[in-house]
Coordinates of C-alpha atoms and ligand atoms in Angstrom, one line a residue:
M1 CA 8.8 -23.9 19.5
T2 CA 5.4 -24.8 20.8
M3 CA 2.6 -24.8 18.3
L4 CA 0.0 -22.0 18.9
A5 CA -3.6 -22.8 18.2
I6 CA -5.7 -19.6 17.8
R7 CA -9.4 -19.9 18.0
A8 CA -11.9 -17.3 16.9
A9 CA -15.5 -16.9 16.0
R10 CA -14.8 -16.4 12.3
L11 CA -12.0 -16.4 9.8
F12 CA -11.7 -14.2 6.6
D13 CA -8.8 -16.0 5.1
G14 CA -8.2 -13.6 2.3
T15 CA -10.8 -14.9 0.0
G16 CA -13.9 -15.9 2.1
T17 CA -15.3 -16.4 5.5
T18 CA -15.7 -19.5 7.6
A19 CA -17.0 -20.1 11.2
D20 CA -15.2 -21.5 14.3
P21 CA -11.7 -21.6 12.9
I22 CA -8.5 -22.8 14.6
V23 CA -5.4 -21.3 13.1
Y24 CA -2.2 -23.2 13.9
V25 CA 1.1 -21.2 14.0
K26 CA 4.5 -22.5 14.5
D27 CA 7.9 -20.6 13.9
G28 CA 6.1 -17.5 12.6
I29 CA 4.2 -19.4 9.8
V30 CA 0.7 -20.6 9.6
V31 CA 1.0 -24.5 9.5
G32 CA -2.7 -25.3 9.3
V33 CA -6.3 -24.0 9.4
S34 CA -9.2 -26.1 10.5
A35 CA -12.9 -25.5 11.0
G36 CA -13.8 -26.6 14.5
G37 CA -12.0 -29.6 16.0
T38 CA -9.8 -30.1 19.0
P39 CA -6.2 -28.9 19.0
P40 CA -3.5 -31.4 19.9
S41 CA -2.7 -31.7 23.6
D42 CA 0.8 -30.2 23.2
A43 CA -0.5 -27.1 21.5
E44 CA -0.8 -23.7 23.3
V45 CA -4.5 -22.7 22.8
L46 CA -5.4 -19.0 22.5
D47 CA -9.2 -18.4 22.4
L48 CA -9.7 -14.8 21.1
G49 CA -13.5 -15.1 21.6
P50 CA -16.1 -13.3 19.4
V51 CA -13.7 -11.9 16.9
T52 CA -12.9 -12.3 13.2
L53 CA -9.5 -13.3 12.4
L54 CA -8.0 -12.2 9.1
P55 CA -4.8 -11.7 7.4
G56 CA -2.8 -8.6 8.5
L57 CA -3.7 -5.8 6.1
V58 CA -1.3 -4.8 3.3
D59 CA -1.0 -1.0 2.5
A60 CA 0.6 -1.1 -1.0
H61 CA 1.0 2.7 -1.2
T62 CA 2.4 4.6 1.8
H63 CA 5.1 7.2 2.6
L64 CA 6.8 6.5 5.9
V65 CA 9.2 9.6 5.6
F66 CA 6.2 12.0 5.4
D67 CA 4.9 12.7 9.0
A68 CA 1.1 13.1 8.2
G69 CA 1.5 16.7 9.8
P70 CA 0.3 20.0 8.4
D71 CA 3.4 20.4 6.4
P72 CA 5.0 17.1 5.6
V73 CA 7.2 18.3 2.7
G74 CA 8.6 21.4 4.7
R75 CA 9.2 19.1 7.6
L76 CA 11.1 16.5 5.5
L77 CA 13.2 19.3 4.0
S78 CA 14.2 20.5 7.4
V79 CA 15.6 17.3 8.8
D80 CA 18.4 14.9 8.0
D81 CA 18.1 11.3 6.8
D82 CA 18.6 9.9 10.4
E83 CA 15.6 12.0 11.6
L84 CA 13.6 10.8 8.7
L85 CA 14.4 7.2 9.7
R86 CA 13.4 7.9 13.2
G87 CA 10.1 9.3 12.0
A88 CA 9.6 6.3 9.6
R89 CA 10.0 3.9 12.5
V90 CA 7.3 5.8 14.4
A91 CA 5.0 5.7 11.3
A92 CA 5.6 2.0 10.7
T93 CA 4.8 1.2 14.3
R94 CA 1.5 3.1 14.1
A95 CA 0.6 1.1 11.1
L96 CA 1.4 -2.2 12.7
H97 CA -0.6 -1.3 15.8
A98 CA -3.7 -1.0 13.5
G99 CA -3.1 -4.4 12.0
I100 CA -1.3 -3.2 8.9
T101 CA 1.5 -5.9 8.9
T102 CA 2.8 -5.1 5.4
V103 CA 3.5 -1.7 3.9
R104 CA 5.0 -0.8 0.6
D105 CA 6.7 2.6 0.8
L106 CA 6.5 4.3 -2.6
G107 CA 8.9 7.2 -2.2
D108 CA 11.5 8.2 0.4
R109 CA 14.7 10.1 0.5
G110 CA 18.2 8.5 0.9
Y111 CA 16.9 5.0 0.9
V112 CA 15.6 5.6 4.4
T113 CA 13.0 3.1 4.2
R114 CA 15.4 0.5 2.8
R115 CA 17.3 1.0 6.0
L116 CA 14.1 0.6 8.0
R117 CA 13.4 -2.6 6.2
A118 CA 16.8 -4.1 7.0
E119 CA 16.2 -3.2 10.7
L120 CA 12.8 -4.7 10.8
D121 CA 13.8 -7.9 8.9
R122 CA 16.2 -8.5 11.9
A123 CA 13.4 -7.8 14.5
P124 CA 10.1 -8.5 12.7
H125 CA 8.0 -8.2 15.8
T126 CA 8.8 -4.5 16.1
G127 CA 7.2 -3.4 12.9
P128 CA 5.4 -4.3 9.7
H129 CA 7.1 -6.0 6.9
V130 CA 8.4 -3.1 4.7
L131 CA 8.8 -3.0 0.9
S132 CA 10.8 0.0 -0.3
A133 CA 11.0 1.8 -3.6
G134 CA 13.7 4.3 -2.5
P135 CA 13.7 7.7 -4.0
P136 CA 11.0 7.8 -6.7
I137 CA 12.1 8.4 -10.3
T138 CA 11.1 11.8 -11.5
S139 CA 12.0 14.2 -14.2
P140 CA 14.3 17.3 -13.6
R141 CA 12.4 19.6 -11.2
G142 CA 9.5 17.1 -11.5
H143 CA 7.0 15.9 -8.9
C144 CA 8.9 15.1 -5.6
W145 CA 12.3 16.2 -7.1
W146 CA 13.5 17.1 -3.6
L147 CA 13.4 13.4 -2.7
G148 CA 16.5 13.1 -5.0
G149 CA 15.2 10.9 -7.9
E150 CA 15.6 13.3 -10.9
T151 CA 16.7 11.9 -14.2
S152 CA 15.8 12.0 -17.9
G153 CA 16.3 10.1 -21.1
V154 CA 16.1 6.5 -21.8
D155 CA 19.6 5.8 -20.6
G156 CA 19.2 7.9 -17.6
I157 CA 16.1 6.0 -16.6
R158 CA 17.6 2.7 -17.1
A159 CA 20.6 3.7 -14.9
A160 CA 18.3 5.1 -12.2
V161 CA 16.5 1.7 -12.1
A162 CA 19.6 -0.2 -12.0
S163 CA 21.0 1.8 -9.2
R164 CA 17.9 1.3 -7.1
A165 CA 18.2 -2.4 -7.7
E166 CA 21.7 -2.3 -6.5
H167 CA 20.4 -0.7 -3.3
G168 CA 18.1 -3.7 -2.8
V169 CA 14.8 -2.0 -3.4
D170 CA 11.6 -4.1 -3.7
V171 CA 9.7 -2.0 -6.4
I172 CA 10.5 0.7 -8.9
K173 CA 8.4 3.8 -8.6
V174 CA 8.1 6.3 -11.4
L175 CA 6.3 9.6 -11.2
A176 CA 4.6 9.7 -14.6
T177 CA 2.8 12.9 -13.9
G178 CA 3.1 15.8 -11.7
G179 CA 1.5 16.0 -8.3
E180 CA -0.4 18.3 -6.1
I181 CA 2.3 18.7 -3.3
T182 CA 5.0 19.8 -5.7
R183 CA 4.9 23.4 -6.8
G184 CA 5.5 23.9 -10.5
T185 CA 4.2 20.5 -11.6
K186 CA 0.7 19.6 -12.7
P187 CA -1.0 16.3 -11.8
Y188 CA -2.6 16.1 -15.2
L189 CA 0.6 16.4 -17.3
L190 CA 3.0 13.7 -18.3
Q191 CA 6.5 14.3 -17.2
F192 CA 8.2 11.5 -19.1
S193 CA 7.8 10.3 -22.7
P194 CA 6.3 6.9 -23.6
P195 CA 9.8 5.6 -24.5
E196 CA 11.2 6.7 -21.1
L197 CA 8.2 5.1 -19.3
A198 CA 8.7 1.8 -21.3
A199 CA 12.5 1.8 -20.4
A200 CA 11.6 2.2 -16.7
A201 CA 9.2 -0.7 -16.6
D202 CA 11.4 -2.9 -18.9
E203 CA 14.5 -2.3 -16.7
A204 CA 12.5 -2.9 -13.5
H205 CA 11.3 -6.3 -14.9
R206 CA 14.9 -7.2 -16.0
H207 CA 15.9 -6.8 -12.4
G208 CA 12.9 -8.9 -11.3
L209 CA 11.1 -5.9 -9.7
P210 CA 7.5 -4.7 -10.1
A211 CA 7.0 -1.3 -11.5
A212 CA 4.6 1.3 -10.1
A213 CA 3.6 4.4 -12.1
H214 CA 2.2 7.4 -10.3
A215 CA -0.3 8.5 -13.0
H216 CA -3.2 10.9 -12.5
S217 CA -4.3 11.7 -16.0
A218 CA -5.9 9.5 -18.8
E219 CA -2.9 10.0 -21.0
A220 CA -0.4 9.0 -18.3
I221 CA -2.6 5.9 -17.3
A222 CA -2.7 4.8 -21.0
A223 CA 1.1 5.4 -21.3
A224 CA 1.7 3.3 -18.1
I225 CA -0.4 0.4 -19.5
D226 CA 1.5 0.5 -22.8
A227 CA 4.8 0.7 -21.0
G228 CA 3.9 -2.5 -19.1
F229 CA 3.7 -1.1 -15.4
D230 CA 2.3 -3.5 -13.0
T231 CA 0.4 -0.9 -11.0
V232 CA -1.0 2.5 -11.8
E233 CA -1.0 4.5 -8.6
H234 CA -4.1 6.9 -8.1
G235 CA -5.7 6.2 -11.4
S236 CA -7.8 9.3 -10.8
F237 CA -8.3 10.7 -14.4
L238 CA -7.5 14.3 -13.4
T239 CA -7.9 17.0 -16.0
A240 CA -6.9 20.7 -16.1
D241 CA -10.1 21.6 -14.4
G242 CA -11.2 18.7 -12.3
A243 CA -11.6 15.0 -13.0
S244 CA -13.4 13.1 -15.8
P245 CA -13.4 9.4 -16.9
D246 CA -11.9 8.5 -20.2
Y247 CA -14.0 5.4 -21.2
D248 CA -11.5 4.3 -23.9
V249 CA -8.6 4.3 -21.3
I250 CA -10.8 2.6 -18.7
G251 CA -11.6 -0.2 -21.3
K252 CA -7.9 -0.4 -22.0
L253 CA -7.1 -0.8 -18.3
A254 CA -9.8 -3.5 -17.9
A255 CA -8.2 -5.4 -20.8
S256 CA -4.8 -5.1 -19.3
E257 CA -2.9 -6.8 -16.6
T258 CA -2.2 -3.5 -14.9
I259 CA -3.7 -3.0 -11.4
V260 CA -5.1 0.2 -10.2
S261 CA -3.9 1.2 -6.8
A262 CA -6.7 3.5 -5.5
T263 CA -5.3 5.8 -2.9
L264 CA -8.3 6.3 -0.6
G265 CA -9.2 6.9 3.1
Y266 CA -9.3 10.1 5.1
L267 CA -9.4 10.3 8.9
P268 CA -12.7 11.8 9.9
G269 CA -12.4 15.3 11.6
E270 CA -9.2 16.1 9.7
P271 CA -9.0 18.6 6.9
V272 CA -9.0 17.1 3.4
P273 CA -7.2 19.1 0.8
A274 CA -9.6 21.6 -0.9
S275 CA -8.5 20.4 -4.3
T276 CA -9.5 16.8 -3.4
A277 CA -12.7 17.7 -1.7
A278 CA -13.8 19.6 -4.8
I279 CA -13.6 16.6 -7.1
S280 CA -14.7 13.9 -4.6
A281 CA -18.0 13.2 -6.3
A282 CA -16.3 13.0 -9.7
L283 CA -13.6 10.7 -8.3
T284 CA -16.3 8.3 -7.0
S285 CA -18.0 8.1 -10.4
I286 CA -14.6 7.5 -12.0
F287 CA -13.7 4.6 -9.7
T288 CA -17.2 3.2 -10.0
A289 CA -16.8 3.3 -13.8
Q290 CA -13.5 1.4 -13.4
R291 CA -15.1 -1.3 -11.3
D292 CA -18.1 -1.6 -13.6
A293 CA -15.7 -2.1 -16.5
G294 CA -13.8 -4.8 -14.6
V295 CA -10.6 -3.0 -13.8
R296 CA -8.6 -4.7 -11.2
M297 CA -8.2 -2.6 -8.2
I298 CA -6.4 -2.6 -4.9
V299 CA -7.3 -0.3 -1.9
T300 CA -4.2 1.8 -0.6
S301 CA -3.7 4.9 1.4
D302 CA -0.9 7.3 0.3
A303 CA -0.5 7.7 4.1
G304 CA 1.7 10.4 5.4
I305 CA 0.9 13.3 3.1
G306 CA -1.4 15.2 5.4
P307 CA -3.2 15.2 8.7
S308 CA -6.2 13.3 7.3
K309 CA -3.7 10.5 6.1
P310 CA -2.1 9.0 9.2
H311 CA -0.2 5.8 8.7
D312 CA -3.0 3.8 10.1
V313 CA -5.7 5.2 7.8
L314 CA -6.1 2.2 5.6
P315 CA -9.4 0.8 7.3
Y316 CA -11.0 4.1 6.2
A317 CA -9.8 3.5 2.7
A318 CA -11.4 0.1 2.7
E319 CA -14.7 1.8 3.8
M320 CA -14.6 4.3 0.9
F321 CA -14.2 1.4 -1.6
L322 CA -17.7 0.4 -0.8
L323 CA -18.8 3.6 -2.5
F324 CA -17.8 2.1 -5.9
G325 CA -20.5 -0.6 -5.7
D326 CA -18.5 -3.6 -4.3
P327 CA -19.6 -5.6 -1.3
A328 CA -17.5 -5.8 1.9
P329 CA -15.6 -9.0 1.1
A330 CA -14.3 -7.4 -2.1
A331 CA -12.9 -4.5 -0.1
L332 CA -11.3 -6.9 2.4
R333 CA -9.6 -8.7 -0.5
A334 CA -8.4 -5.4 -1.8
V335 CA -6.5 -4.8 1.4
T336 CA -5.3 -8.4 1.9
S337 CA -4.9 -11.0 -0.8
D338 CA -5.3 -8.8 -3.8
A339 CA -2.9 -6.1 -2.4
A340 CA -0.3 -8.7 -1.5
A341 CA -0.4 -10.2 -4.9
A342 CA 0.0 -6.7 -6.4
C343 CA 3.2 -6.3 -4.4
G344 CA 4.5 -9.7 -5.6
L345 CA 3.8 -11.2 -2.1
G346 CA 0.9 -13.4 -3.2
A347 CA 2.7 -16.6 -1.9
T348 CA 3.5 -15.4 1.6
K349 CA 1.2 -12.5 2.6
G350 CA -2.5 -11.6 2.4
R351 CA -4.0 -14.9 3.3
V352 CA -4.5 -17.2 6.3
A353 CA -3.5 -20.6 5.0
A354 CA -0.7 -23.2 5.5
G355 CA 2.6 -21.9 4.4
Y356 CA 1.7 -18.2 4.7
D357 CA 3.4 -15.9 7.2
A358 CA 1.5 -15.7 10.4
D359 CA 0.8 -12.0 10.1
L360 CA -2.8 -11.8 11.6
L361 CA -5.3 -9.3 12.6
A362 CA -8.3 -9.9 15.0
V363 CA -11.3 -7.5 15.1
A364 CA -14.5 -7.4 16.9
G365 CA -17.6 -8.1 14.7
N366 CA -17.6 -9.3 11.1
P367 CA -15.9 -7.0 8.7
A368 CA -17.3 -9.1 5.7
S369 CA -20.8 -7.7 6.6
D370 CA -19.7 -4.5 8.3
I371 CA -16.5 -3.1 7.0
T372 CA -16.1 -0.6 9.9
A373 CA -15.3 -3.6 12.1
L374 CA -11.7 -3.2 10.7
R375 CA -11.3 -0.4 13.1
E376 CA -12.2 -2.5 16.2
V377 CA -8.8 -4.1 16.6
R378 CA -8.5 -6.8 19.3
A379 CA -5.2 -8.4 18.5
V380 CA -2.4 -8.2 16.0
F381 CA 0.2 -10.9 15.3
R382 CA 3.4 -10.3 13.3
A383 CA 5.4 -13.3 12.3
G384 CA 3.5 -15.4 14.8
V385 CA 4.0 -13.1 17.8
R386 CA 1.3 -11.1 19.3
V387 CA 2.2 -7.6 19.3
R388 CA -1.2 -6.2 20.3
Ligands
LIG1 ZN1 2.1 8.6 -2.9

């Protein structure tokens, strides 16, 4: 296959920005990056003009089986798995079109997104790279029980993890607390005991899989750190009457290896749930406190759970991250190299460098100085093929 030489005005390679890059791509892989210079005569040159080239974005927390409509749960309960798969394909395509070339699905029903991953692995140019958790592990009648992942007890949890590993999942997702969208559960209450959580993370690691804990409360976040989870999803420090930082737990997070996956981003003009809107100022100060303490964070979306969370909302999430005091390059890392590393893909995704997959995004302007440029998509490449 001919070598492709992509020229742009700037390159954000996942760590920093350089000018006048040429990115060389062959057989779906980046084979070299140079600053300036002249491509070899047998290369096909593609000059994208005044754009910034960057790694395709990584959304490490999404839900492809939720349709981002006004009632995603009701709709999910009213259709069969084949229809869920069809919707997941649409959602994945929408993400790819926005330059989100890797998505980590943190909760489906019937291993639908595992099926989608298999489809897209055979035809990578038709969708993003999909990582799948399968049905999230929950307690009896716990958060998202209707996705089919109810279990309890240390033995039950170990068996649930082993069964997911057998299905070929990429990550184990455990719902450590309740959640807003499941009637009868409370986001600020633990729904597993510390020994159950420890068993889940240990069993995941025994199978070579990362473990992600949905944890909204300080108690649950502390328990997830102690259990050895790789990521805390949400990390929002919710309480019975709102949200409030627990500085001891924030210190514990900062001292741990655990990464907080901050589910951010709302599409302007779409309704945000009243419960979220009411605590948005508190959440900003909670995440700011985490950044100030040195907590490692990535930016994710929780896409699919409502009209303000379409599957291409991640650029808005990166914008929100700046509210916590970081400069734009940190937000870019949080949706590229840092997010890829958090998913266990640090050697293949999230950077533009020799040996990395040629999943690329080109945007007008310079997102390292103006993060809103992430929305000005000019080209998307998946496995070396231009798909937009
Ligand atoms: Zn979620």
